[in-house]
PDB file of C-alpha atoms and ligand atoms in Angstrom:
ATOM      1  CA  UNK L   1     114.250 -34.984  47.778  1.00  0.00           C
ATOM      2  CA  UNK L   2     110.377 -35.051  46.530  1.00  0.00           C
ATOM      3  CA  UNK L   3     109.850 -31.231  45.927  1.00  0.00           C
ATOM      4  CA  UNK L   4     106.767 -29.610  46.178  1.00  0.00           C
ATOM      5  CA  UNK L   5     105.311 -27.963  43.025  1.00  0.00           C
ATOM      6  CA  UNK L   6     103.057 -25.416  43.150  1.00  0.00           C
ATOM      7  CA  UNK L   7      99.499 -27.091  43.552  1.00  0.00           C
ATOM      8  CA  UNK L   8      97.660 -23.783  43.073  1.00  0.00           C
ATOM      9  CA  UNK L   9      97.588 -20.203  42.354  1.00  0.00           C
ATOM     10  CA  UNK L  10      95.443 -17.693  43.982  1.00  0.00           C
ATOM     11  CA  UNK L  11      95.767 -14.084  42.400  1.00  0.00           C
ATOM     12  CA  UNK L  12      94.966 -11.323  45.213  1.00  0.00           C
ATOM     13  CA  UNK L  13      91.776  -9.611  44.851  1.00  0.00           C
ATOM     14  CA  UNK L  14      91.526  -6.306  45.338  1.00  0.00           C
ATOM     15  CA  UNK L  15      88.953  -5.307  48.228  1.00  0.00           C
ATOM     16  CA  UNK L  16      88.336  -3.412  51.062  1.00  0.00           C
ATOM     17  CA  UNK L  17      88.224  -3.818  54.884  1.00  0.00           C
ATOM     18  CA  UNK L  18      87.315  -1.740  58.070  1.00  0.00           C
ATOM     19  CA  UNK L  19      86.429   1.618  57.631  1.00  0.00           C
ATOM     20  CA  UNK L  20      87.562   1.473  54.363  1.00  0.00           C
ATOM     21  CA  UNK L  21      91.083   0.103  53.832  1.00  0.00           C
ATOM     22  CA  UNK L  22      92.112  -1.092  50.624  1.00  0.00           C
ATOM     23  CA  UNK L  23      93.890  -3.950  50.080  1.00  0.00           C
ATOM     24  CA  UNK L  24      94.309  -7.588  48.208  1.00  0.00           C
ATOM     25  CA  UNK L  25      93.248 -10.771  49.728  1.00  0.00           C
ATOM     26  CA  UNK L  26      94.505 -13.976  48.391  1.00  0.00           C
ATOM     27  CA  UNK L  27      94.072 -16.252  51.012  1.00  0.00           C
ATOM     28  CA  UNK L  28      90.242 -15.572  52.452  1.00  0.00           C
ATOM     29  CA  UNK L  29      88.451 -14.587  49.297  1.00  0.00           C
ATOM     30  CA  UNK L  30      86.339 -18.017  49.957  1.00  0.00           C
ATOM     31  CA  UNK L  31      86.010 -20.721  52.243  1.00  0.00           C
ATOM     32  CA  UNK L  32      87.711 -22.824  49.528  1.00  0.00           C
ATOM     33  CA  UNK L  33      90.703 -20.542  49.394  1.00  0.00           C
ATOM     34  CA  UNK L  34      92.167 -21.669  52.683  1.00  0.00           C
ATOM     35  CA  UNK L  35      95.254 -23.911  53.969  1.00  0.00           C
ATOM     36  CA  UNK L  36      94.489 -25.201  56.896  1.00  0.00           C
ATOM     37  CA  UNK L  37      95.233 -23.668  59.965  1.00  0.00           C
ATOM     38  CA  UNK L  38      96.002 -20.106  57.385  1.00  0.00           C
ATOM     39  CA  UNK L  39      92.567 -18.361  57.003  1.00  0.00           C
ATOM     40  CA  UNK L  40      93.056 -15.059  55.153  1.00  0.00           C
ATOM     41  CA  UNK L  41      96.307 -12.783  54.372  1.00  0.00           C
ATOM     42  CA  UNK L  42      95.704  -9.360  53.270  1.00  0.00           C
ATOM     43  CA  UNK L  43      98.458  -7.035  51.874  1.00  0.00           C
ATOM     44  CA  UNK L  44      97.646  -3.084  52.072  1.00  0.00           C
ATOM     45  CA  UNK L  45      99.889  -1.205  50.184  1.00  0.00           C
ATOM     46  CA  UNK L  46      99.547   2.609  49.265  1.00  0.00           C
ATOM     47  CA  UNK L  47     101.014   5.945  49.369  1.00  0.00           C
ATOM     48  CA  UNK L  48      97.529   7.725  49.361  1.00  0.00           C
ATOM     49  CA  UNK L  49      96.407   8.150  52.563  1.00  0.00           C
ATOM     50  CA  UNK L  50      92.710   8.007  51.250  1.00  0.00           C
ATOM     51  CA  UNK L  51      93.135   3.924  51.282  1.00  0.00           C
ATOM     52  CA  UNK L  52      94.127   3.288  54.550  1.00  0.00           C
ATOM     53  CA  UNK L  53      93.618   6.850  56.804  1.00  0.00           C
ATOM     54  CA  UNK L  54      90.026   4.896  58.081  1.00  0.00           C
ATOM     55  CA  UNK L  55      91.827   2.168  59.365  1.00  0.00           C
ATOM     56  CA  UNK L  56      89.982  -0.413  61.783  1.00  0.00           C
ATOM     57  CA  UNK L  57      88.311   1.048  64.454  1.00  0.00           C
ATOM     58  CA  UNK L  58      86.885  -1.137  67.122  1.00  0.00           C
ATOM     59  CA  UNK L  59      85.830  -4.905  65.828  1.00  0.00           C
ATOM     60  CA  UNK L  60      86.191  -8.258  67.834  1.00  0.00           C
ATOM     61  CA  UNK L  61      87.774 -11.437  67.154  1.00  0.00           C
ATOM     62  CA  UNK L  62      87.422 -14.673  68.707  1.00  0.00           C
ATOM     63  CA  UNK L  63      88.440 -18.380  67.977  1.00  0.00           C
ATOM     64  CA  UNK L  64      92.123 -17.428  66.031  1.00  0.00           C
ATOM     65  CA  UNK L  65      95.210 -15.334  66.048  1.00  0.00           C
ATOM     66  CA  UNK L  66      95.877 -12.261  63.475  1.00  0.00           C
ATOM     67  CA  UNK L  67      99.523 -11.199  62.527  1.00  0.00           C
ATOM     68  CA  UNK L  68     100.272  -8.122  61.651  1.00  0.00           C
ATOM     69  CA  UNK L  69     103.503  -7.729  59.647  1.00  0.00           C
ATOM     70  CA  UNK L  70     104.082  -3.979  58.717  1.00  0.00           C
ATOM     71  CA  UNK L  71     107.180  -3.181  56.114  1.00  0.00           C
ATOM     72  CA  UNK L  72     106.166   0.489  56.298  1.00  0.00           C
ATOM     73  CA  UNK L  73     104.206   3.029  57.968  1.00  0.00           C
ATOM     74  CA  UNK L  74     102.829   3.325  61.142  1.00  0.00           C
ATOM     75  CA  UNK L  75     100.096   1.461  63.066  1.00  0.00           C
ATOM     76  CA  UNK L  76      98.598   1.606  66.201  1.00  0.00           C
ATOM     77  CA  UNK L  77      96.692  -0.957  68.160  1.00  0.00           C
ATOM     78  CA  UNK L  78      94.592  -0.760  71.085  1.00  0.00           C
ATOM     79  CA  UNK L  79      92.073  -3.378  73.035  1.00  0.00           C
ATOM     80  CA  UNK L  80      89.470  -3.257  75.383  1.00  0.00           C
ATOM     81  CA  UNK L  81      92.102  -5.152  77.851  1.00  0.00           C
ATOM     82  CA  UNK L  82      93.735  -1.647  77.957  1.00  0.00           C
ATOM     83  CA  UNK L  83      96.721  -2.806  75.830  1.00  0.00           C
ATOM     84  CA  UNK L  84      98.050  -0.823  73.346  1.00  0.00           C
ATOM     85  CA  UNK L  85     101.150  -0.468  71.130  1.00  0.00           C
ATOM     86  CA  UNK L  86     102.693   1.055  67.604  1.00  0.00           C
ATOM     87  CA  UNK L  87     103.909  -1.471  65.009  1.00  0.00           C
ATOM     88  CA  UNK L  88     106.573   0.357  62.937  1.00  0.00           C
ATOM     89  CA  UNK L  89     108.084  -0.552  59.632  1.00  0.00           C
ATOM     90  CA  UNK L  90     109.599  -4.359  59.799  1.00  0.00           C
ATOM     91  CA  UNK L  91     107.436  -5.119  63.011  1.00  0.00           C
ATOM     92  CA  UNK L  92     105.180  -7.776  64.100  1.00  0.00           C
ATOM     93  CA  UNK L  93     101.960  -7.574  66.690  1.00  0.00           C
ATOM     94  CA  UNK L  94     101.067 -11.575  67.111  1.00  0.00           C
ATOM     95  CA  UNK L  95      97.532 -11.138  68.593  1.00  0.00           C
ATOM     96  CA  UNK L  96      96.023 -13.999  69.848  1.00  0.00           C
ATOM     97  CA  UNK L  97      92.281 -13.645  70.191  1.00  0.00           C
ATOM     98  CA  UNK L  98      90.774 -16.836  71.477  1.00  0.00           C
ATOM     99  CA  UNK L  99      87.899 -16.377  73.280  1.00  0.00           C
ATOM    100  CA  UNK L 100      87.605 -12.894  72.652  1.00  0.00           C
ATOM    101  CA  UNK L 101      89.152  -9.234  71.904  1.00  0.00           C
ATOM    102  CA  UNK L 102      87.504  -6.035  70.620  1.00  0.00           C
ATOM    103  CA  UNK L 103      90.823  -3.788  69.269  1.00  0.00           C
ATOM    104  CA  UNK L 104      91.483  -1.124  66.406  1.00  0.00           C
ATOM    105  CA  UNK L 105      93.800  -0.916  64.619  1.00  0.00           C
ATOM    106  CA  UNK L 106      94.899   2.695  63.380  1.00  0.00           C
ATOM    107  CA  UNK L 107      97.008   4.185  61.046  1.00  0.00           C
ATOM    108  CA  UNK L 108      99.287   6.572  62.889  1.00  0.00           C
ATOM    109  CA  UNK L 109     100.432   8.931  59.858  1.00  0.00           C
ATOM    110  CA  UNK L 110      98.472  10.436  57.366  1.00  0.00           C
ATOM    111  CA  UNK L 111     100.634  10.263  54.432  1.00  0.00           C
ATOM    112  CA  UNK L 112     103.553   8.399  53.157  1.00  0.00           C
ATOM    113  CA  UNK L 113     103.583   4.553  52.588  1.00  0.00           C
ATOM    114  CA  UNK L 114     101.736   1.790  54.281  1.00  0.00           C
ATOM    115  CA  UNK L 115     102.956  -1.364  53.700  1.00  0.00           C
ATOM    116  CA  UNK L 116     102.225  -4.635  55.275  1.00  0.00           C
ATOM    117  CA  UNK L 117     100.024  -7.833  55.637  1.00  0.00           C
ATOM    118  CA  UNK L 118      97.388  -9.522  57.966  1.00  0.00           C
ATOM    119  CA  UNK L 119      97.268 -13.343  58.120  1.00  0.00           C
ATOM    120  CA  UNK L 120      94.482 -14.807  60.124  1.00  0.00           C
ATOM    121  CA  UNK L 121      96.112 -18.450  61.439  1.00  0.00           C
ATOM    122  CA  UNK L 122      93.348 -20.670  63.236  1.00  0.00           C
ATOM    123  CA  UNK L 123      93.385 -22.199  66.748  1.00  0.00           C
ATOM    124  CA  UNK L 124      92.850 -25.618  67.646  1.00  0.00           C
ATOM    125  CA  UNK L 125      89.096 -26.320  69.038  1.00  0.00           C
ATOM    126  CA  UNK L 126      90.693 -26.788  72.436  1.00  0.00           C
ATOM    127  CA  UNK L 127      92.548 -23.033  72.525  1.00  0.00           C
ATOM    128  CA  UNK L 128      89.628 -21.230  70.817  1.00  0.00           C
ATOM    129  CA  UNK L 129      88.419 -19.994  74.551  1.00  0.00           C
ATOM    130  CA  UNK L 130      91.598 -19.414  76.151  1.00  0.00           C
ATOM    131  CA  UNK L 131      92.679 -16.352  77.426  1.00  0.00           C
ATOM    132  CA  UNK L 132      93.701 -13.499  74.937  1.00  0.00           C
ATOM    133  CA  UNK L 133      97.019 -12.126  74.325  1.00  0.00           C
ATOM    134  CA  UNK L 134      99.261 -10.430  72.172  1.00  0.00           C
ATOM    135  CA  UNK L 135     103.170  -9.674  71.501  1.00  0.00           C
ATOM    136  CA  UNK L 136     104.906  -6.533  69.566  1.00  0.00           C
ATOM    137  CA  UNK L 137     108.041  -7.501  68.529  1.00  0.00           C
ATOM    138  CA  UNK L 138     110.115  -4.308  67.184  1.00  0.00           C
ATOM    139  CA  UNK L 139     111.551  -4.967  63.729  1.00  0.00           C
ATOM    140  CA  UNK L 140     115.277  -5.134  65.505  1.00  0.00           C
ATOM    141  CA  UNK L 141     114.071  -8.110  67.522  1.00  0.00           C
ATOM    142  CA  UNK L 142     113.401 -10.028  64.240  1.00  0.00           C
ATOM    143  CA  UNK L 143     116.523 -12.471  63.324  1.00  0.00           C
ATOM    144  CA  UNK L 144     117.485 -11.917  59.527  1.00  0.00           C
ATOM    145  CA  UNK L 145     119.782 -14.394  58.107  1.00  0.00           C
ATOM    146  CA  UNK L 146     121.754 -13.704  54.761  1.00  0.00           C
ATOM    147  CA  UNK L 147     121.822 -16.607  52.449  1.00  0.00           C
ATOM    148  CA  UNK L 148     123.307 -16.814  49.129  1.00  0.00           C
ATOM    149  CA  UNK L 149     121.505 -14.505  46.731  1.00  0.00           C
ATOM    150  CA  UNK L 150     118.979 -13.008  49.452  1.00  0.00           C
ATOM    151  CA  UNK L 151     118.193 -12.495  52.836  1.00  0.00           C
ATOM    152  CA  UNK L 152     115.598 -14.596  54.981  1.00  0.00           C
ATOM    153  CA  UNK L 153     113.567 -12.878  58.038  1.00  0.00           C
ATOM    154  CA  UNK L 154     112.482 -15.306  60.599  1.00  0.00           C
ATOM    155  CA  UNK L 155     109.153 -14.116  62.192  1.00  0.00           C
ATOM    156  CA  UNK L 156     108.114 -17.329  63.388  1.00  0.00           C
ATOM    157  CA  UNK L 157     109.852 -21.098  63.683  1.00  0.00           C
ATOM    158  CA  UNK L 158     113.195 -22.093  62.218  1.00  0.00           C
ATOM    159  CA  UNK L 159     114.992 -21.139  59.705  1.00  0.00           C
ATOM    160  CA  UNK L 160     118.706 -22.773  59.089  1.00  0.00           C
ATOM    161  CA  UNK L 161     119.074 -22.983  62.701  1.00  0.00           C
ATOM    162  CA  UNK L 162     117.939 -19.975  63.573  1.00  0.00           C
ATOM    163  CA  UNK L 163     114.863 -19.120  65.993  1.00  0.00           C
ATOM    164  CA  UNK L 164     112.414 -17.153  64.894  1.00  0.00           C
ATOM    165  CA  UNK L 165     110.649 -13.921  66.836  1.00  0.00           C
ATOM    166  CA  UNK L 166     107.624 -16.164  67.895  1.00  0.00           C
ATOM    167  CA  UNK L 167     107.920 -19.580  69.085  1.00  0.00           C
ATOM    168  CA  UNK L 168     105.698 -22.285  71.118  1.00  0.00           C
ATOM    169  CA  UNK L 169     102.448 -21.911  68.672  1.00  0.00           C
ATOM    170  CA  UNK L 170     100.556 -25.258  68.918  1.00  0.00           C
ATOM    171  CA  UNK L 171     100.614 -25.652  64.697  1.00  0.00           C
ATOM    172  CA  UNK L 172     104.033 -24.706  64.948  1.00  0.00           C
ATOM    173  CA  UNK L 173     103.839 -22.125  61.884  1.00  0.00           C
ATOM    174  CA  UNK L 174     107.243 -21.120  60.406  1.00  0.00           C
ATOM    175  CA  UNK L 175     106.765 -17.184  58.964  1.00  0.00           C
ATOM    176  CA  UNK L 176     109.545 -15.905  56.423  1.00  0.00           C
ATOM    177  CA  UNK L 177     110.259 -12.743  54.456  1.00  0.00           C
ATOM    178  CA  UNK L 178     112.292 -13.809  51.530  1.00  0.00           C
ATOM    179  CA  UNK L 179     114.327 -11.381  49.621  1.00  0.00           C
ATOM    180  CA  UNK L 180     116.095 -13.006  46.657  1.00  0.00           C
ATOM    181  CA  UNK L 181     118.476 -11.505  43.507  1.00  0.00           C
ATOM    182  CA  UNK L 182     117.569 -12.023  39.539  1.00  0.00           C
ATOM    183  CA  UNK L 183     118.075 -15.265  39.331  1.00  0.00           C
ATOM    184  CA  UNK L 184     119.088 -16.461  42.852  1.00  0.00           C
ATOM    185  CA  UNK L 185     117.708 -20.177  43.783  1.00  0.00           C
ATOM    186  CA  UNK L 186     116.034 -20.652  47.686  1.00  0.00           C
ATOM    187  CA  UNK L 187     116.123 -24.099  48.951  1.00  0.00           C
ATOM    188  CA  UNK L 188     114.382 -25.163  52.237  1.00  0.00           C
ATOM    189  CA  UNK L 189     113.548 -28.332  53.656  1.00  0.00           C
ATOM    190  CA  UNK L 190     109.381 -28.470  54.571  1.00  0.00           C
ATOM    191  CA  UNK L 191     108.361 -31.844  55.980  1.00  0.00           C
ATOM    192  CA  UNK L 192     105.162 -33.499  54.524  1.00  0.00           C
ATOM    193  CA  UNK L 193     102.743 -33.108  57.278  1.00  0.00           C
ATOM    194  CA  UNK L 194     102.858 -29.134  56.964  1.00  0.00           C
ATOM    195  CA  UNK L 195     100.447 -27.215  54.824  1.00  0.00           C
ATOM    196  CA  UNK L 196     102.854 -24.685  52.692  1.00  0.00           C
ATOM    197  CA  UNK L 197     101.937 -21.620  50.554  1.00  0.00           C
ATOM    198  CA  UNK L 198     104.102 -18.098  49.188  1.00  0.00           C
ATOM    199  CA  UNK L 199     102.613 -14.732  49.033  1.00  0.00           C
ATOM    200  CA  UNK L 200     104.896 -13.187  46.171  1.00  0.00           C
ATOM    201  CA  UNK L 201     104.896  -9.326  47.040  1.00  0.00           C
ATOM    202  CA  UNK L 202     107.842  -8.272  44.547  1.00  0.00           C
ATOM    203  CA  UNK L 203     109.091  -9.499  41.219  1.00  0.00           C
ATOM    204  CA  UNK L 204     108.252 -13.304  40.348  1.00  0.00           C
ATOM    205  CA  UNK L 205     109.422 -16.939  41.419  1.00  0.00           C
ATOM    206  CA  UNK L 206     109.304 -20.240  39.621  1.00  0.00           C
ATOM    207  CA  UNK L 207     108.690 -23.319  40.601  1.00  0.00           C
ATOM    208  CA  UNK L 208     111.875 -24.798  39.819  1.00  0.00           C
ATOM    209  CA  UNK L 209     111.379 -28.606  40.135  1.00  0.00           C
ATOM    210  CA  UNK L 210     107.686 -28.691  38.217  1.00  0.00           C
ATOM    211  CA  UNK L 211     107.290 -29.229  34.452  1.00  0.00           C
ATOM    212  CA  UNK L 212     106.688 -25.725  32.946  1.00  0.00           C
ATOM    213  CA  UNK L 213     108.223 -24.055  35.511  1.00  0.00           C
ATOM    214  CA  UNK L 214     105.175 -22.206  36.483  1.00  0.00           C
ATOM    215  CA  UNK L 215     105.575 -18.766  37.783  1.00  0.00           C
ATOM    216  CA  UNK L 216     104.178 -17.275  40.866  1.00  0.00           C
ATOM    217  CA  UNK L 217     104.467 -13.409  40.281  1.00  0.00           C
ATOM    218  CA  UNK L 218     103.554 -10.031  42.473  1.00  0.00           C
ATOM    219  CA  UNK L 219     100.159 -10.195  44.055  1.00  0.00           C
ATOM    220  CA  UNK L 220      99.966 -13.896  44.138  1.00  0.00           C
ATOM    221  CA  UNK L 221      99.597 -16.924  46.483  1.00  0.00           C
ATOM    222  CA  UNK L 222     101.084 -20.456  45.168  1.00  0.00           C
ATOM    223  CA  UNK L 223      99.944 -23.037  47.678  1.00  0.00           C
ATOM    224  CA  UNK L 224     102.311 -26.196  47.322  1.00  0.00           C
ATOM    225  CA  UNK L 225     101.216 -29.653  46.589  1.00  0.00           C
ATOM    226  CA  UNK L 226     102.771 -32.332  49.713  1.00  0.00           C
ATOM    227  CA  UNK L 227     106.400 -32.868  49.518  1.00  0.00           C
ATOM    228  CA  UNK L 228     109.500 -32.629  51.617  1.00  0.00           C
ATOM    229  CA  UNK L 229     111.452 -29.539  50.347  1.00  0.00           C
ATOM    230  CA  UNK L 230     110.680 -26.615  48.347  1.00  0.00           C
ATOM    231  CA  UNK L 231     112.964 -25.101  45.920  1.00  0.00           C
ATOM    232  CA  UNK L 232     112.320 -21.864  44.102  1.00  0.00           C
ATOM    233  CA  UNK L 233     113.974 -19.747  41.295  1.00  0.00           C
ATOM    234  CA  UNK L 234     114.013 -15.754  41.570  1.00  0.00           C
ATOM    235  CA  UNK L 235     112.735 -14.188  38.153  1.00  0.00           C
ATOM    236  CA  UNK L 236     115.140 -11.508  36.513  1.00  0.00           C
ATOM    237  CA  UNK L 237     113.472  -8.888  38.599  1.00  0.00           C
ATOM    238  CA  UNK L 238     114.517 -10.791  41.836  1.00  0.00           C
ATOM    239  CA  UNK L 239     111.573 -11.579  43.649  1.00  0.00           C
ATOM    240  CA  UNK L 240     110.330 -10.790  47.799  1.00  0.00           C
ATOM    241  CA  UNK L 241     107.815 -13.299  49.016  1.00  0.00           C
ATOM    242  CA  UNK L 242     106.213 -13.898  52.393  1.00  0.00           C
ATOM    243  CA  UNK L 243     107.052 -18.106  53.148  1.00  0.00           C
ATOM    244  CA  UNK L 244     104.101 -19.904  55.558  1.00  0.00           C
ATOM    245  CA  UNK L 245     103.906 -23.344  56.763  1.00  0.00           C
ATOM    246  CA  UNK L 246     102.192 -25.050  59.785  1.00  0.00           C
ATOM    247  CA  UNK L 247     100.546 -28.241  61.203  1.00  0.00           C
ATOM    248  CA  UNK L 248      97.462 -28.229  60.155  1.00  0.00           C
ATOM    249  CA  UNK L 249      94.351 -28.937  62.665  1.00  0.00           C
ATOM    250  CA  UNK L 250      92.259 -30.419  60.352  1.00  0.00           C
ATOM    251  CA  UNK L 251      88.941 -29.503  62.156  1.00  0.00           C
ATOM    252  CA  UNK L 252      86.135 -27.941  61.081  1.00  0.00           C
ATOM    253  CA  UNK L 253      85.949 -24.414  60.302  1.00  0.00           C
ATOM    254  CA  UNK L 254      82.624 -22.702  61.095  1.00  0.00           C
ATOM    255  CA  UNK L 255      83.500 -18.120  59.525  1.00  0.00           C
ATOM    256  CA  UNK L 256      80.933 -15.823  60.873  1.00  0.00           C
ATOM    257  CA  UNK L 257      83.399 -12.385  59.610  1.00  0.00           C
ATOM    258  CA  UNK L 258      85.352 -12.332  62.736  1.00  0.00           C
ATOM    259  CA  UNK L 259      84.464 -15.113  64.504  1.00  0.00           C
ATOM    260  CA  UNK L 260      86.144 -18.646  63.514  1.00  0.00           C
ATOM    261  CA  UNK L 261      84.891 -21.445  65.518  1.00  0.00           C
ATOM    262  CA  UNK L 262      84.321 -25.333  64.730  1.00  0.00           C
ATOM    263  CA  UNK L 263      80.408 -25.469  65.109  1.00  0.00           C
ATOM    264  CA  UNK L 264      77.385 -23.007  63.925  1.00  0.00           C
ATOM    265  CA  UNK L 265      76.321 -23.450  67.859  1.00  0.00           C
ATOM    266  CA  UNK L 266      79.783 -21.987  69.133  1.00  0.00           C
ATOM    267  CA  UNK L 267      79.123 -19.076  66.308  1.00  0.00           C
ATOM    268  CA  UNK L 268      75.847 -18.045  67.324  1.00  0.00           C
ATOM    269  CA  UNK L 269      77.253 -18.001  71.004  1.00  0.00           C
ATOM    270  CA  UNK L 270      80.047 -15.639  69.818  1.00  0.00           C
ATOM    271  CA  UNK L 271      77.851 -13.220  68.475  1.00  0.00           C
ATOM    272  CA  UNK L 272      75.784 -13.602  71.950  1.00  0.00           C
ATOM    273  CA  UNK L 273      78.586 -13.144  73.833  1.00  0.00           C
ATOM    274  CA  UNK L 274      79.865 -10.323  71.765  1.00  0.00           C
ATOM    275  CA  UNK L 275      76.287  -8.703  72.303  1.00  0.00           C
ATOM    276  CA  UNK L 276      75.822  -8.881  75.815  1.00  0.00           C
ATOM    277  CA  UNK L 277      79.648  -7.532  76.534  1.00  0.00           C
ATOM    278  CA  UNK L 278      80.728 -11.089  77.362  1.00  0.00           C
ATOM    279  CA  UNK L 279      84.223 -10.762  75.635  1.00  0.00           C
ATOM    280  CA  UNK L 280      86.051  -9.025  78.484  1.00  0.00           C
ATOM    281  CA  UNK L 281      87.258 -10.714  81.300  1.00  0.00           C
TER     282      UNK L 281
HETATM  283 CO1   CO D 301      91.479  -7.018  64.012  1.00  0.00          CO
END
């Protein structure tokens, strides 16, 4: 087995987002703090309503899909399709915005703990205009496997022979929740040709194969250098991490805030579009 090590740390940032949401980016903060096709992942976390009661009122997307994972709280989406829906604690909405959604996204409490993450995963150049869609999946419809020392949620791909909640994405991106005991080891096979980080959200991890053994602990991102397998060691306060990997597209990536296209032409048409009330149907 070549192991990956961990090729670099990003240490969330603490910022803020729609109407006033506070949270921690570590993928996002700068173009250069991407892994191709990932884009951003945010974590909001707080009991105190003031930091997330403003939510995200109406904003459009186009050229990517956002995933919402929520581990607690309540949030409500709606889009100018007429869709709407509640993710609950241990849910998933996989929105897929191509060529174009306006949505919010509300909180639907106004006190008590919200807890969960946004990762913005890019779409190839040729499903950047394709229809919109989205998926809720309820946290029951979520496999969890138990392995030894932890438990592994499967949001998207494989895991030990296991399907996922959300299949059939063209970079094929395999999205875990990773709960592991002081001390416990996780060992996963991750072929070469996908891009791989962790988003440690409890207690640490090290990085068992690399000299040093260097640490990934709560609040970071540890992007892994190429390799065939990872394998990671639980620190003595356990550790709960979010696991991505895909295909990467390995096009270019033109940001305008919420629009992620390959070309400055196809950005300026996005905001056009967006303008003249182009992104419905
Ligand atoms: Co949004």
């Amino acid at each position: 087995m070549n192991y990956r090590a961990f090729d670099r740390l990003i240490a969330g940032q603490a910022t803020s987002d729609g109407a006033g949401v506070r949270l921690r980016r570590s993928l996002g903060q700068t173009q250069f703090a991407r892994l191709d096709p990932f884009l951003m992942l945010d974590e909001f976390r707080s009991d105190r309503s003031d930091d997330y009661i403003a939510g995200f009122p109406a904003h459009p997307h186009r050229g990517f899909e956002t995933v919402t994972y929520m581990l607690a709280g309540r949030m409500r989406h709606k889009d100018h399709l007429g869709n709407e829906g509640v993710i609950e604690g241990g849910g998933v909405q996989w929105m897929t915005a191509a060529r174009g959604i306006i949505h919010s996204e509300m909180p639907e409490q106004d006190s008590g703990l919200m807890h969960g993450f946004q990762l913005w995963i890019n779409l190839p150049a040729a499903e950047k205009m394709k229809d919109p869609a989205w998926q809720d999946i309820p946290a029951a419809h979520i496999p969890e496997t138990a392995i030894e020392g932890g438990t592994v949620r499967i949001i998207a791909g494989e895991f030990a022979g296991t399907q996922g909640a959300i299949n059939g994405v063209n970079t094929e991106p395999l999205y875990l929740d990773v709960s592991l005991q002081p001390g416990s080891a996780f060992e996963l096979p991750l072929p070469d040709e996908r891009n791989a980080f962790i988003y440690v959200f409890e207690g640490s991890v090290d990085n068992a194969t690399a000299s040093g053994h260097p640490s990934a602990s709560t609040g970071m991102a540890a992007i892994f250098s190429g390799g065939d397998a990872v394998k990671l060691h639980a620190g003595d306060d356990g550790a709960r991490f979010l696991l991505l990997a895909a295909r990467p597209l390995r096009e270019p990536v033109v940001q305008y805030g919420p629009f992620v296209m390959n070309s400055r032409e196809e950005i300026e048409q996005a905001i056009l579009d967006y303008q003249a009330g182009r992104f419905g149907r």
